[in-house]
Coordinates of C-alpha atoms in Angstrom, one line a residue:
X1 CA 3.3 32.4 -4.0
X2 CA 1.1 31.0 -6.8
X3 CA 2.3 30.3 -10.3
X4 CA -0.1 32.9 -11.5
X5 CA 1.5 35.4 -9.1
X6 CA 5.0 34.5 -10.4
X7 CA 3.8 35.1 -14.0
X8 CA 2.3 38.5 -12.9
X9 CA 5.4 39.6 -11.2
X10 CA 7.6 38.5 -14.1
X11 CA 5.3 40.2 -16.6
X12 CA 5.5 43.5 -14.7
X13 CA 9.3 43.3 -14.5
X14 CA 9.5 42.5 -18.2
X15 CA 7.4 45.6 -19.1
X16 CA 9.6 47.7 -16.8
X17 CA 12.7 46.3 -18.5
X18 CA 11.3 47.1 -22.0
X19 CA 10.5 50.7 -20.9
X20 CA 14.0 51.2 -19.3
X21 CA 15.6 49.8 -22.5
X22 CA 13.8 52.3 -24.6
X23 CA 14.7 55.1 -22.3
X24 CA 18.3 53.9 -22.3
X25 CA 18.7 53.7 -18.6
X26 CA 21.5 51.2 -18.0
X27 CA 21.6 51.4 -14.2
X28 CA 17.8 50.8 -13.9
X29 CA 18.0 48.1 -16.5
X30 CA 20.7 46.3 -14.5
X31 CA 18.5 46.4 -11.4
X32 CA 15.5 45.0 -13.2
X33 CA 17.7 42.2 -14.7
X34 CA 18.9 41.3 -11.3
X35 CA 15.3 41.2 -10.0
X36 CA 14.3 39.0 -12.9
X37 CA 17.2 36.6 -12.2
X38 CA 16.4 36.4 -8.5
X39 CA 12.7 35.8 -9.1
X40 CA 13.5 33.0 -11.6
X41 CA 16.1 31.4 -9.4
X42 CA 13.7 31.5 -6.5
X43 CA 11.2 29.6 -8.5
X44 CA 13.7 27.1 -9.9
X45 CA 15.3 26.5 -6.5
X46 CA 11.9 25.6 -5.1
X47 CA 11.5 28.6 -2.8
X48 CA 8.0 29.4 -4.1
X49 CA 6.1 27.4 -1.5
X50 CA 3.0 28.1 0.6
X51 CA 2.9 28.4 4.3
X52 CA 0.5 27.0 6.8
X53 CA -1.8 29.2 8.7
X54 CA -3.5 28.9 12.1
X55 CA -6.6 27.1 10.8
X56 CA -4.4 24.6 9.0
X57 CA -2.7 23.6 12.2
X58 CA -6.0 23.5 14.0
X59 CA -7.5 21.1 11.6
X60 CA -4.5 18.8 11.7
X61 CA -4.5 18.9 15.6
X62 CA -8.2 18.1 15.6
X63 CA -7.7 15.1 13.4
X64 CA -5.1 13.8 15.9
X65 CA -7.3 14.5 18.9
X66 CA -10.3 12.7 17.5
X67 CA -8.2 9.7 16.7
X68 CA -6.8 9.7 20.3
X69 CA -10.3 10.1 21.7
X70 CA -11.5 7.0 19.9
X71 CA -8.7 5.0 21.5
X72 CA -9.6 6.3 25.0
X73 CA -13.2 5.3 24.4
X74 CA -12.5 1.7 23.4
X75 CA -10.0 1.4 26.2
X76 CA -12.9 1.4 28.7
X77 CA -14.6 -1.4 26.8
X78 CA -11.7 -3.8 26.3
X79 CA -11.6 -6.6 28.8
X80 CA -9.3 -9.4 27.6
X81 CA -6.4 -10.1 25.3
X82 CA -8.9 -11.5 22.7
X83 CA -10.7 -8.2 22.8
X84 CA -7.4 -6.3 22.4
X85 CA -6.1 -8.3 19.4
X86 CA -9.2 -9.5 17.7
X87 CA -12.0 -7.2 19.0
X88 CA -13.6 -10.2 20.7
X89 CA -14.3 -11.6 17.1
X90 CA -17.5 -9.6 17.2
X91 CA -16.9 -6.8 14.7
X92 CA -19.4 -5.9 12.1
X93 CA -18.7 -6.1 8.3
X94 CA -19.2 -2.4 7.4
X95 CA -16.5 -0.8 9.7
X96 CA -14.2 -3.7 9.0
X97 CA -14.6 -3.2 5.2
X98 CA -13.7 0.5 5.6
X99 CA -10.7 -0.4 7.8
X100 CA -9.5 -2.8 5.1
X101 CA -9.6 0.0 2.6
X102 CA -7.9 2.5 4.8
X103 CA -5.1 0.2 6.1
X104 CA -3.0 0.1 3.0
X105 CA -4.2 3.4 1.4
X106 CA -1.4 5.2 3.2
X107 CA -0.1 8.7 2.6
X108 CA 2.3 7.2 0.0
X109 CA -0.9 6.3 -2.0
X110 CA -2.5 9.8 -1.3
X111 CA 0.7 11.6 -2.6
X112 CA 1.9 9.0 -5.1
X113 CA -1.1 7.7 -7.1
X114 CA -2.2 11.1 -8.5
X115 CA 1.4 11.7 -9.6
X116 CA 1.4 8.3 -11.3
X117 CA -1.6 9.5 -13.3
X118 CA 0.0 12.9 -14.0
X119 CA 3.2 11.4 -15.3
X120 CA 2.2 8.1 -16.9
X121 CA -1.5 8.5 -17.7
X122 CA -4.6 6.7 -16.6
X123 CA -3.1 3.2 -17.0
X124 CA -2.8 2.8 -13.2
X125 CA -6.5 3.3 -13.0
X126 CA -7.0 -0.1 -14.5
X127 CA -5.9 -1.5 -11.2
X128 CA -9.6 -1.4 -10.3
X129 CA -9.9 -4.7 -12.4
X130 CA -7.1 -6.2 -10.3
X131 CA -9.0 -5.4 -7.1
X132 CA -11.9 -7.6 -8.2
X133 CA -9.6 -10.6 -8.8
X134 CA -7.8 -10.0 -5.5
X135 CA -11.0 -9.8 -3.5
X136 CA -12.5 -12.9 -5.0
X137 CA -9.3 -14.9 -4.4
X138 CA -8.9 -13.7 -0.9
X139 CA -12.6 -14.3 0.0
X140 CA -13.0 -17.7 -1.6
X141 CA -9.5 -19.3 -1.2
X142 CA -7.8 -17.9 1.9
X143 CA -10.5 -16.6 4.2
X144 CA -12.5 -19.9 4.6
X145 CA -9.3 -21.7 5.6
X146 CA -8.1 -19.1 8.1
X147 CA -11.5 -18.4 9.6
X148 CA -12.4 -22.1 10.2
X149 CA -9.1 -22.6 12.0
X150 CA -9.9 -19.8 14.4
X151 CA -6.3 -18.6 14.4
X152 CA -5.1 -15.1 15.5
X153 CA -1.8 -15.0 13.6
X154 CA -1.8 -15.9 9.9
X155 CA 1.5 -17.7 10.4
X156 CA 0.0 -20.2 12.8
X157 CA -1.3 -21.9 9.6
X158 CA 2.3 -22.5 8.4
X159 CA 3.0 -24.6 11.5
X160 CA -0.2 -26.6 11.3
X161 CA 0.5 -27.3 7.6
X162 CA 4.2 -27.6 7.6
X163 CA 6.4 -27.1 10.7
X164 CA 7.6 -24.6 13.3
X165 CA 10.6 -23.5 11.2
X166 CA 8.4 -22.4 8.3
X167 CA 6.1 -20.5 10.7
X168 CA 9.2 -18.8 12.2
X169 CA 10.4 -17.7 8.8
X170 CA 7.0 -16.3 7.9
X171 CA 6.8 -14.4 11.2
X172 CA 10.3 -12.9 10.8
X173 CA 9.6 -12.0 7.1
X174 CA 6.4 -10.2 8.2
X175 CA 8.0 -8.3 11.1
X176 CA 11.0 -7.1 9.0
X177 CA 8.9 -5.9 6.1
X178 CA 6.3 -4.3 8.2
X179 CA 8.7 -2.4 10.5
X180 CA 10.6 -1.2 7.5
X181 CA 7.5 -0.2 5.5
X182 CA 5.8 1.5 8.5
X183 CA 8.8 3.7 9.2
X184 CA 8.8 4.9 5.6
X185 CA 5.1 5.5 5.7
X186 CA 5.7 7.9 8.6
X187 CA 8.7 9.6 7.1
X188 CA 8.1 9.9 3.4
X189 CA 4.9 12.0 3.5
X190 CA 6.2 14.2 6.3
X191 CA 9.3 15.0 4.2
X192 CA 7.3 15.8 1.1
X193 CA 4.9 18.1 3.0
X194 CA 7.7 19.8 4.9
X195 CA 9.6 20.7 1.7
X196 CA 6.6 22.2 0.0
X197 CA 4.4 23.6 2.7
X198 CA 6.9 24.2 5.4
X199 CA 5.0 21.9 7.8
X200 CA 7.3 20.9 10.6
X201 CA 9.0 17.6 9.7
X202 CA 10.0 16.2 13.1
X203 CA 7.0 17.6 14.8
X204 CA 4.7 15.8 12.4
X205 CA 6.7 12.5 12.6
X206 CA 6.6 12.5 16.4
X207 CA 3.0 13.6 16.6
X208 CA 1.9 10.9 14.2
X209 CA 3.9 8.1 15.8
X210 CA 3.0 9.0 19.4
X211 CA -0.8 9.5 18.8
X212 CA -1.0 6.3 16.7
X213 CA 0.8 4.3 19.4
X214 CA -1.4 5.8 22.1
X215 CA -4.8 4.9 20.7
X216 CA -3.6 1.5 19.4
X217 CA -2.2 0.6 22.8
X218 CA -5.3 1.7 24.7
X219 CA -8.1 0.6 22.4
X220 CA -6.7 -2.4 20.5
X221 CA -8.2 -3.6 17.3
X222 CA -11.6 -1.9 17.9
X223 CA -9.9 1.5 18.2
X224 CA -7.9 0.8 15.1
X225 CA -11.0 -0.1 13.0
X226 CA -13.1 2.9 14.1
X227 CA -10.3 5.4 13.7
X228 CA -9.8 4.0 10.2
X229 CA -13.5 4.8 9.6
X230 CA -12.9 8.4 10.7
X231 CA -9.6 8.7 8.8
X232 CA -11.0 7.4 5.5
X233 CA -13.6 10.2 5.7
X234 CA -10.8 12.8 6.1
X235 CA -8.9 11.3 3.2
X236 CA -11.9 11.5 0.9
X237 CA -12.6 15.1 2.0
X238 CA -9.0 16.1 1.2
X239 CA -9.3 14.5 -2.3
X240 CA -12.6 16.2 -3.0
X241 CA -11.2 19.6 -2.0
X242 CA -8.5 19.3 -4.7
X243 CA -10.8 17.8 -7.3
X244 CA -13.5 20.5 -6.9
X245 CA -11.2 23.5 -6.8
X246 CA -9.0 22.3 -9.5
X247 CA -12.0 21.6 -11.8
X248 CA -13.4 25.1 -11.1
X249 CA -10.1 26.8 -12.0
X250 CA -10.0 24.9 -15.3
X251 CA -13.5 26.0 -16.2
X252 CA -15.3 22.7 -15.6
X253 CA -14.7 19.0 -15.7
X254 CA -15.0 18.9 -19.5
X255 CA -12.0 21.2 -19.9
X256 CA -10.0 19.1 -17.5
X257 CA -10.9 15.9 -19.4
X258 CA -10.2 17.5 -22.8
X259 CA -6.7 18.8 -21.7
X260 CA -5.9 15.3 -20.3
X261 CA -7.0 13.7 -23.5
X262 CA -4.8 16.0 -25.6
X263 CA -1.9 15.2 -23.4
X264 CA -2.3 11.5 -23.8
X265 CA -3.3 10.9 -20.2
X266 CA -6.5 9.0 -21.2
X267 CA -4.9 6.7 -23.8
X268 CA -6.1 3.1 -23.4
X269 CA -3.9 0.5 -21.7
X270 CA -1.5 -1.2 -24.0
X271 CA -1.8 -5.0 -24.6
X272 CA 1.8 -5.3 -25.5
X273 CA 3.1 -8.7 -24.2
X274 CA 6.6 -7.4 -23.3
X275 CA 6.9 -7.8 -19.5
X276 CA 9.5 -5.0 -19.4
X277 CA 7.0 -2.2 -20.1
X278 CA 6.1 -0.5 -16.9
X279 CA 2.3 -0.7 -17.3
X280 CA 0.5 -2.9 -19.8
X281 CA -2.8 -4.7 -19.5
X282 CA -0.9 -7.9 -18.5
X283 CA 1.4 -6.3 -16.0
X284 CA -1.5 -4.5 -14.3
X285 CA -4.0 -7.5 -14.4
X286 CA -1.5 -10.4 -13.7
X287 CA 1.2 -8.7 -11.8
X288 CA -1.1 -6.4 -9.9
X289 CA -3.3 -9.3 -8.8
X290 CA -0.2 -11.0 -7.2
X291 CA 0.8 -7.7 -5.5
X292 CA -2.6 -7.0 -4.0
X293 CA -3.3 -10.7 -3.0
X294 CA 0.0 -10.7 -1.0
X295 CA -1.6 -7.9 1.0
X296 CA -5.3 -8.9 1.3
X297 CA -4.9 -12.7 1.1
X298 CA -2.1 -13.5 3.6
X299 CA -0.8 -10.3 5.2
X300 CA -1.5 -10.3 8.9
X301 CA -2.5 -6.6 9.0
X302 CA -5.5 -7.3 6.7
X303 CA -6.3 -10.9 7.6
X304 CA -6.6 -10.0 11.3
X305 CA -9.4 -7.6 10.5
X306 CA -11.7 -9.9 8.6
X307 CA -11.1 -12.8 11.0
X308 CA -12.4 -10.5 13.7
X309 CA -15.9 -10.5 12.2
X310 CA -18.7 -12.4 13.9
X311 CA -19.2 -15.1 11.2
X312 CA -17.4 -16.3 8.1
X313 CA -20.3 -14.9 6.0
X314 CA -19.8 -11.4 7.5
X315 CA -16.1 -11.7 6.9
X316 CA -16.6 -12.3 3.2
X317 CA -19.1 -9.5 3.1
X318 CA -16.5 -7.2 4.6
X319 CA -14.0 -8.1 1.9
X320 CA -16.5 -7.5 -0.9
X321 CA -17.7 -4.2 0.6
X322 CA -14.1 -3.2 0.8
X323 CA -14.0 -3.5 -3.0
X324 CA -16.3 -0.5 -3.2
X325 CA -14.0 1.5 -0.9
X326 CA -11.0 0.7 -3.0
X327 CA -12.8 1.8 -6.2
X328 CA -13.8 5.2 -4.5
X329 CA -10.2 5.9 -3.4
X330 CA -8.8 4.9 -6.8
X331 CA -11.3 7.1 -8.6
X332 CA -10.4 10.1 -6.4
X333 CA -6.7 9.5 -7.0
X334 CA -7.2 9.3 -10.8
X335 CA -9.3 12.5 -10.8
X336 CA -6.7 14.3 -8.7
X337 CA -4.0 13.2 -11.2
X338 CA -6.1 14.5 -14.2
X339 CA -6.7 17.8 -12.4
X340 CA -3.0 18.1 -11.7
X341 CA -2.2 17.6 -15.4
X342 CA -4.8 20.1 -16.6
X343 CA -3.3 22.6 -14.1
X344 CA 0.3 22.1 -15.2
X345 CA 0.0 20.9 -18.8
X346 CA 2.1 23.9 -20.0
X347 CA 4.4 24.3 -17.0
X348 CA 5.5 21.1 -15.3
X349 CA 6.8 22.0 -11.8
X350 CA 9.2 19.1 -11.6
X351 CA 10.9 19.9 -14.9
X352 CA 10.9 23.6 -14.1
X353 CA 12.6 22.9 -10.7
X354 CA 9.8 24.2 -8.6
X355 CA 9.8 20.8 -6.7
X356 CA 12.8 18.5 -6.3
X357 CA 10.9 15.2 -6.3
X358 CA 7.7 13.8 -7.8
X359 CA 6.2 13.1 -4.4
X360 CA 6.1 16.8 -3.8
X361 CA 3.8 17.5 -6.7
X362 CA 0.6 16.8 -4.9
X363 CA 1.4 19.1 -1.9
X364 CA 2.6 21.7 -4.4
X365 CA -0.7 21.6 -6.2
X366 CA -2.6 21.9 -3.0
X367 CA -0.7 25.0 -1.9
X368 CA -1.0 26.5 -5.4
X369 CA -4.8 26.2 -5.8
X370 CA -6.0 26.1 -2.2
X371 CA -3.8 28.4 -0.1
X372 CA -6.4 31.2 -0.4
X373 CA -8.9 29.1 1.6
X374 CA -8.0 29.1 5.3
X375 CA -7.8 25.6 6.7
X376 CA -8.2 23.8 3.4
X377 CA -4.5 23.0 3.0
X378 CA -4.7 21.7 6.5
X379 CA -7.5 19.5 5.5
X380 CA -5.3 17.9 2.8
X381 CA -2.4 17.4 5.2
X382 CA -4.8 15.8 7.6
X383 CA -5.9 13.6 4.7
X384 CA -2.4 12.5 3.9
X385 CA -1.6 11.9 7.6
X386 CA -4.9 10.0 8.0
X387 CA -3.5 7.6 5.5
X388 CA -0.4 7.3 7.6
X389 CA -2.2 6.8 10.8
X390 CA -4.4 4.1 9.4
X391 CA -1.4 2.2 8.1
X392 CA 0.7 2.6 11.1
X393 CA -2.0 1.7 13.6
X394 CA -2.9 -1.5 11.6
X395 CA 0.8 -2.4 11.5
X396 CA 1.4 -1.9 15.2
X397 CA -1.6 -4.0 16.2
X398 CA -0.7 -6.8 13.8
X399 CA 2.9 -6.8 14.9
X400 CA 1.8 -7.2 18.5
X401 CA -0.5 -10.1 17.6
X402 CA 2.1 -11.9 15.5
X403 CA 4.8 -11.5 18.1
X404 CA 2.6 -12.7 20.9
X405 CA 1.1 -15.6 19.1
X406 CA 4.2 -16.8 17.2
X407 CA 7.1 -16.0 19.4
X408 CA 5.9 -15.6 23.0
X409 CA 3.0 -17.9 23.6
X410 CA 4.7 -21.0 22.2
X411 CA 7.4 -20.5 24.9
X412 CA 5.2 -19.3 27.7
X413 CA 2.1 -21.4 27.3
X414 CA 0.6 -20.9 30.8
X415 CA 0.5 -17.1 30.9
X416 CA -2.8 -15.8 32.5
X417 CA -5.2 -13.7 30.5
X418 CA -4.4 -10.5 32.4
X419 CA -0.7 -11.0 31.8
X420 CA -1.3 -11.7 28.1
X421 CA -3.2 -8.4 27.8
X422 CA -0.4 -6.5 29.4
X423 CA 2.2 -8.1 27.2
X424 CA 0.1 -7.2 24.1
X425 CA -0.1 -3.6 25.2
X426 CA 3.6 -3.5 26.0
X427 CA 4.4 -4.9 22.5
X428 CA 2.2 -2.2 20.9
X429 CA 4.2 0.5 22.7
X430 CA 7.5 -1.2 21.8
X431 CA 6.6 -1.4 18.1
X432 CA 5.4 2.2 18.1
X433 CA 8.8 3.3 19.4
X434 CA 10.6 1.1 16.8
X435 CA 8.5 2.5 13.9
X436 CA 9.2 6.1 15.0
X437 CA 12.9 5.2 15.2
X438 CA 12.7 3.6 11.8
X439 CA 11.2 6.9 10.5
X440 CA 14.1 8.8 12.0
X441 CA 16.6 6.4 10.4
X442 CA 14.9 6.7 7.1
X443 CA 15.9 10.4 7.0
X444 CA 19.5 9.4 6.4
X445 CA 18.8 6.7 3.8
X446 CA 18.4 8.8 0.7
X447 CA 17.9 6.4 -2.2
X448 CA 17.5 3.5 0.2
X449 CA 13.9 4.6 0.6
X450 CA 12.9 3.2 -2.8
X451 CA 14.9 0.0 -2.1
X452 CA 13.0 -0.4 1.2
X453 CA 9.7 -0.3 -0.6
X454 CA 11.0 -2.7 -3.1
X455 CA 12.0 -5.1 -0.3
X456 CA 8.4 -4.9 1.0
X457 CA 7.1 -6.3 -2.3
X458 CA 10.0 -8.8 -2.6
X459 CA 9.1 -10.4 0.8
X460 CA 5.4 -10.4 0.2
X461 CA 5.5 -12.5 -3.0
X462 CA 7.4 -15.5 -1.5
X463 CA 5.0 -15.5 1.5
X464 CA 2.0 -15.7 -0.8
X465 CA 3.7 -18.6 -2.6
X466 CA 4.2 -20.7 0.6
X467 CA 0.5 -20.2 1.6
X468 CA -0.6 -21.2 -1.9
X469 CA 1.7 -24.2 -1.7
X470 CA 0.0 -25.3 1.5
X471 CA -3.6 -24.5 0.7
X472 CA -3.9 -25.7 -2.9
X473 CA -1.3 -28.5 -3.1
X474 CA -2.0 -31.4 -0.7
X475 CA 1.1 -33.3 -1.7
X476 CA 3.5 -30.5 -0.8
X477 CA 5.7 -31.1 2.2
X478 CA 8.0 -29.4 4.7
X479 CA 11.1 -29.8 2.5
X480 CA 9.3 -28.3 -0.5
X481 CA 8.0 -25.4 1.6
X482 CA 11.5 -24.6 2.9
X483 CA 13.2 -24.9 -0.5
X484 CA 10.5 -23.0 -2.3
X485 CA 10.5 -20.1 0.2
X486 CA 14.2 -19.8 -0.1
X487 CA 14.2 -20.0 -3.9
X488 CA 11.3 -17.6 -4.3
X489 CA 12.8 -15.0 -2.0
X490 CA 16.2 -15.2 -3.8
X491 CA 14.6 -14.9 -7.2
X492 CA 12.5 -11.8 -6.2
X493 CA 15.5 -10.3 -4.5
X494 CA 17.7 -10.9 -7.5
X495 CA 15.4 -9.1 -10.0
X496 CA 14.6 -6.3 -7.5
X497 CA 18.2 -5.5 -6.5
X498 CA 19.4 -5.9 -10.1
X499 CA 16.9 -3.3 -11.2
X500 CA 18.4 -0.8 -8.7
X501 CA 21.9 -1.2 -10.2
X502 CA 20.8 -1.5 -13.8
X503 CA 17.6 0.6 -14.3
X504 CA 15.3 -0.6 -17.2
X505 CA 15.7 1.2 -20.6
X506 CA 14.0 4.5 -20.7
X507 CA 11.9 3.6 -23.7
X508 CA 10.1 1.1 -21.4
X509 CA 9.6 3.4 -18.5
X510 CA 9.7 7.0 -19.9
X511 CA 6.8 9.2 -18.6
X512 CA 4.5 10.8 -21.0
X513 CA 5.6 14.2 -22.5
X514 CA 5.7 17.2 -20.1
X515 CA 6.6 20.7 -21.2
X516 CA 7.5 24.1 -19.7
X517 CA 6.3 26.3 -22.5
X518 CA 4.0 28.1 -20.1
X519 CA 6.6 28.7 -17.5
X520 CA 7.1 32.5 -18.1
X521 CA 10.3 32.8 -16.1
X522 CA 12.0 30.1 -18.2
X523 CA 11.2 31.8 -21.4
X524 CA 12.1 35.4 -20.4
X525 CA 15.2 35.1 -18.3
X526 CA 18.9 34.4 -18.9
X527 CA 19.7 31.7 -21.4
X528 CA 21.5 29.5 -18.9
X529 CA 18.2 28.7 -17.3
X530 CA 16.7 27.6 -20.6
X531 CA 19.7 25.5 -21.3
X532 CA 19.4 23.8 -18.0
X533 CA 15.8 22.9 -18.6
X534 CA 16.5 21.7 -22.2
X535 CA 19.2 19.5 -20.8
X536 CA 16.8 18.0 -18.3
X537 CA 14.3 17.3 -21.0
X538 CA 16.7 15.9 -23.5
X539 CA 16.0 12.2 -24.2
X540 CA 18.7 9.7 -23.4
X541 CA 19.9 6.9 -25.6
X542 CA 17.7 3.7 -25.6
X543 CA 20.8 1.6 -26.0
X544 CA 22.6 0.0 -23.1
X545 CA 26.0 1.3 -22.1
X546 CA 28.8 -1.1 -23.1
X547 CA 29.6 -1.9 -19.5
X548 CA 26.1 -3.3 -18.7
X549 CA 25.5 -7.0 -19.0
X550 CA 22.9 -8.4 -21.4
X551 CA 20.7 -9.5 -18.5
X552 CA 20.2 -5.8 -17.7
X553 CA 17.9 -5.3 -20.7
X554 CA 15.9 -8.5 -20.0
X555 CA 15.6 -9.9 -16.4
X556 CA 16.5 -6.6 -14.6
X557 CA 14.1 -4.6 -16.8
X558 CA 11.1 -6.6 -15.7
X559 CA 8.1 -4.4 -14.6
X560 CA 8.1 -3.8 -10.9
X561 CA 4.5 -5.2 -10.8
X562 CA 5.9 -8.7 -11.6
X563 CA 8.3 -8.8 -8.6
X564 CA 5.7 -10.5 -6.4
X565 CA 4.6 -12.9 -9.1
X566 CA 8.3 -13.9 -9.6
X567 CA 8.5 -14.7 -5.8
X568 CA 5.2 -16.5 -5.7
X569 CA 5.7 -18.7 -8.7
X570 CA 9.3 -19.4 -7.6
X571 CA 8.0 -20.8 -4.3
X572 CA 5.3 -22.9 -5.9
X573 CA 7.4 -24.4 -8.7
X574 CA 10.5 -25.2 -6.7
X575 CA 8.3 -26.2 -3.7
X576 CA 6.4 -28.8 -5.7
X577 CA 9.5 -30.1 -7.5
X578 CA 11.3 -30.7 -4.1
X579 CA 8.1 -32.1 -2.6
X580 CA 7.9 -34.7 -5.4
X581 CA 11.6 -35.5 -5.1
X582 CA 11.3 -36.1 -1.4
X583 CA 8.3 -38.4 -1.6
X584 CA 5.5 -35.9 -1.0
X585 CA 3.5 -36.5 2.2
X586 CA 4.8 -40.2 2.5
X587 CA 1.5 -41.5 3.5
X588 CA 0.8 -38.6 6.0
X589 CA -2.5 -37.2 4.8
X590 CA -3.3 -33.5 5.3
X591 CA -6.4 -32.5 7.3
X592 CA -9.0 -31.1 5.0
X593 CA -9.3 -28.0 7.2
X594 CA -5.9 -26.9 6.0
X595 CA -6.9 -27.0 2.3
X596 CA -9.4 -25.3 0.1
X597 CA -12.4 -27.7 0.6
X598 CA -14.3 -26.7 -2.5
X599 CA -11.5 -28.2 -4.6
X600 CA -11.5 -31.5 -2.6
X601 CA -13.4 -34.8 -3.1
X602 CA -16.7 -34.7 -1.2
X603 CA -15.5 -37.0 1.6
X604 CA -12.4 -34.9 2.2
X605 CA -14.5 -31.8 3.1
X606 CA -15.5 -33.1 6.5
X607 CA -13.7 -32.2 9.8
X608 CA -13.6 -34.7 12.7
X609 CA -16.4 -32.9 14.5
X610 CA -18.6 -33.0 11.3
X611 CA -18.2 -36.8 11.1
X612 CA -18.8 -37.3 14.8
X613 CA -22.1 -35.4 14.6
X614 CA -23.2 -37.3 11.5
X615 CA -22.4 -40.7 13.2
X616 CA -24.3 -39.7 16.3
X617 CA -27.4 -38.7 14.3
X618 CA -27.3 -41.8 12.2
X619 CA -27.1 -44.1 15.2
X620 CA -29.9 -42.3 17.1
X621 CA -32.6 -42.7 14.4
X622 CA -33.2 -44.0 10.9
X623 CA -33.6 -41.1 8.6
X624 CA -37.0 -40.7 6.8
X625 CA -35.1 -40.4 3.6
X626 CA -31.6 -41.3 2.5
X627 CA -28.9 -38.8 3.3
X628 CA -27.1 -37.1 0.4
X629 CA -23.8 -38.4 -0.8
X630 CA -21.9 -35.9 1.2
X631 CA -23.8 -36.5 4.4
X632 CA -23.5 -40.3 4.9
X633 CA -21.5 -41.5 7.8
X634 CA -19.7 -44.0 5.6
X635 CA -18.3 -41.3 3.5
X636 CA -16.7 -39.8 6.6
X637 CA -15.1 -43.0 7.8
X638 CA -13.5 -43.6 4.4
X639 CA -11.9 -40.1 4.3
X640 CA -8.3 -40.8 3.5
X641 CA -7.1 -37.5 4.9
X642 CA -7.2 -38.6 8.5
X643 CA -7.7 -41.5 10.9
X644 CA -11.3 -41.5 11.8
X645 CA -10.6 -43.6 14.9
X646 CA -8.9 -40.6 16.5
X647 CA -12.0 -38.5 15.9
X648 CA -14.4 -40.9 17.5

């Protein structure tokens, strides 16, 4: 039932009540009062939800079938383990760029980002600036190193640069955070959609997990990339349906924009330096850059995609094209949030009790404005679950690659190619089952869901730190990496867990004002309902309770966007300190292929093969003109980063 229908029904009942009151009909008046109370209580208890029709289920099933068909198609083309895990390293930049966009734009983003705009304003939209910094850092710092090494698992680098123990820690960190996060990505949107639309919870979880595991296991990375291309199209179509219909209902985009402006949703981002404020220019730009670089710079799920491109130049192009995709998805999310605010500016469904959690607001909006169009709510659900499928498939494929390269191949080095391919597929099936099981387990976690997402960020920051330590600081050593990784993880865990026990002061995190003045049933029914809503809206004290420690208002109140930065900087600072105390490299120079070459002296930028080729050319003929400074053989032989005798 739409909100307008609720208003109409209540209005008719109120007119009838007035008439009966004038006619002095106590019995009829009692019946009308009961109907009013029931209608209001149904609304407040969240019973006013839409239901799915046949066409909605058809569209959802079609999305799953197309995804599965892509997996079957690429299963016939895949020939080796390298094809399965890395697409034969022959992927083109355009589909890879779309896959990079889709992989972490999960249903959590589809359902959550518009609500972020609705409740806190457009400040999250400035994350588009962060995307630029993240892409530049990933493309110019991390990609060249990983690509030239020709690695499959990102964590192979940690053994080449430090030792096997650091590599093992990195692998375990990644597996834990990815399994946990993937289970939540499957469960959270299914729960939100179930509670608002009546869409079957366990049916959607099982269908999503099974289909995703099916096409990932059959088609490998190529299937994952091309299903991402299809699914990102479905996601954008779902966004556009909401934006277009919501704008039409408001009387045009100018009305939507004006209402959002009046409600403070378009206020510019604050430049306040206090790191405890939820979103400021500094927390979004600095903290957001660390958060997104942990994903695009060193996370296996993303790195594996651009390493599968044909050349390093194409890999960089894929990353930069991905920036356009990220901006499009962010713009759609922001517009959906503004449409949501314009629709509910006078009657907030969350405050009024029409939904029980903020992640139900987007499905509620869809059922409120689109349920009269057969199949369109199904399109939005397909959009949300497309985000889930893209994230889950990327995670399963990456988990299989990491487990094979980091845990199995080092112990079984002589496995034949056919056996490796079978093991990879077996790992994909196993991780698919584990992720579905994690989704089932998440159903009993309650508030642990938020803690699990927090852990994902906490683990990502320290991992970014250890890669920065290795790539940018030649003097860092194994002891520094181990100490820094431990310290960074504990620091991020400390602030993250502390914030769960001692939430930040409400004056730093309070959403923008919302009201229920337009909720007719709240203004025309028994006073206890109004009292309930007033209680919910009443502001709380900004002061800390006397039993909270002083650190609760400082360290534990840090914006969530800084968690990754805390972990990263903790690793780098402690890692460098311990490295210096333990003598640095102790005369053992680092191969330039493990460092950012653009930051090295000219002679350090050469690999052994580069120098061997230059020496061969120099000895074969006298050049017609002197070679440049960076191309002389003597510069290679004096390179202090390795023993040239070994190369020759």
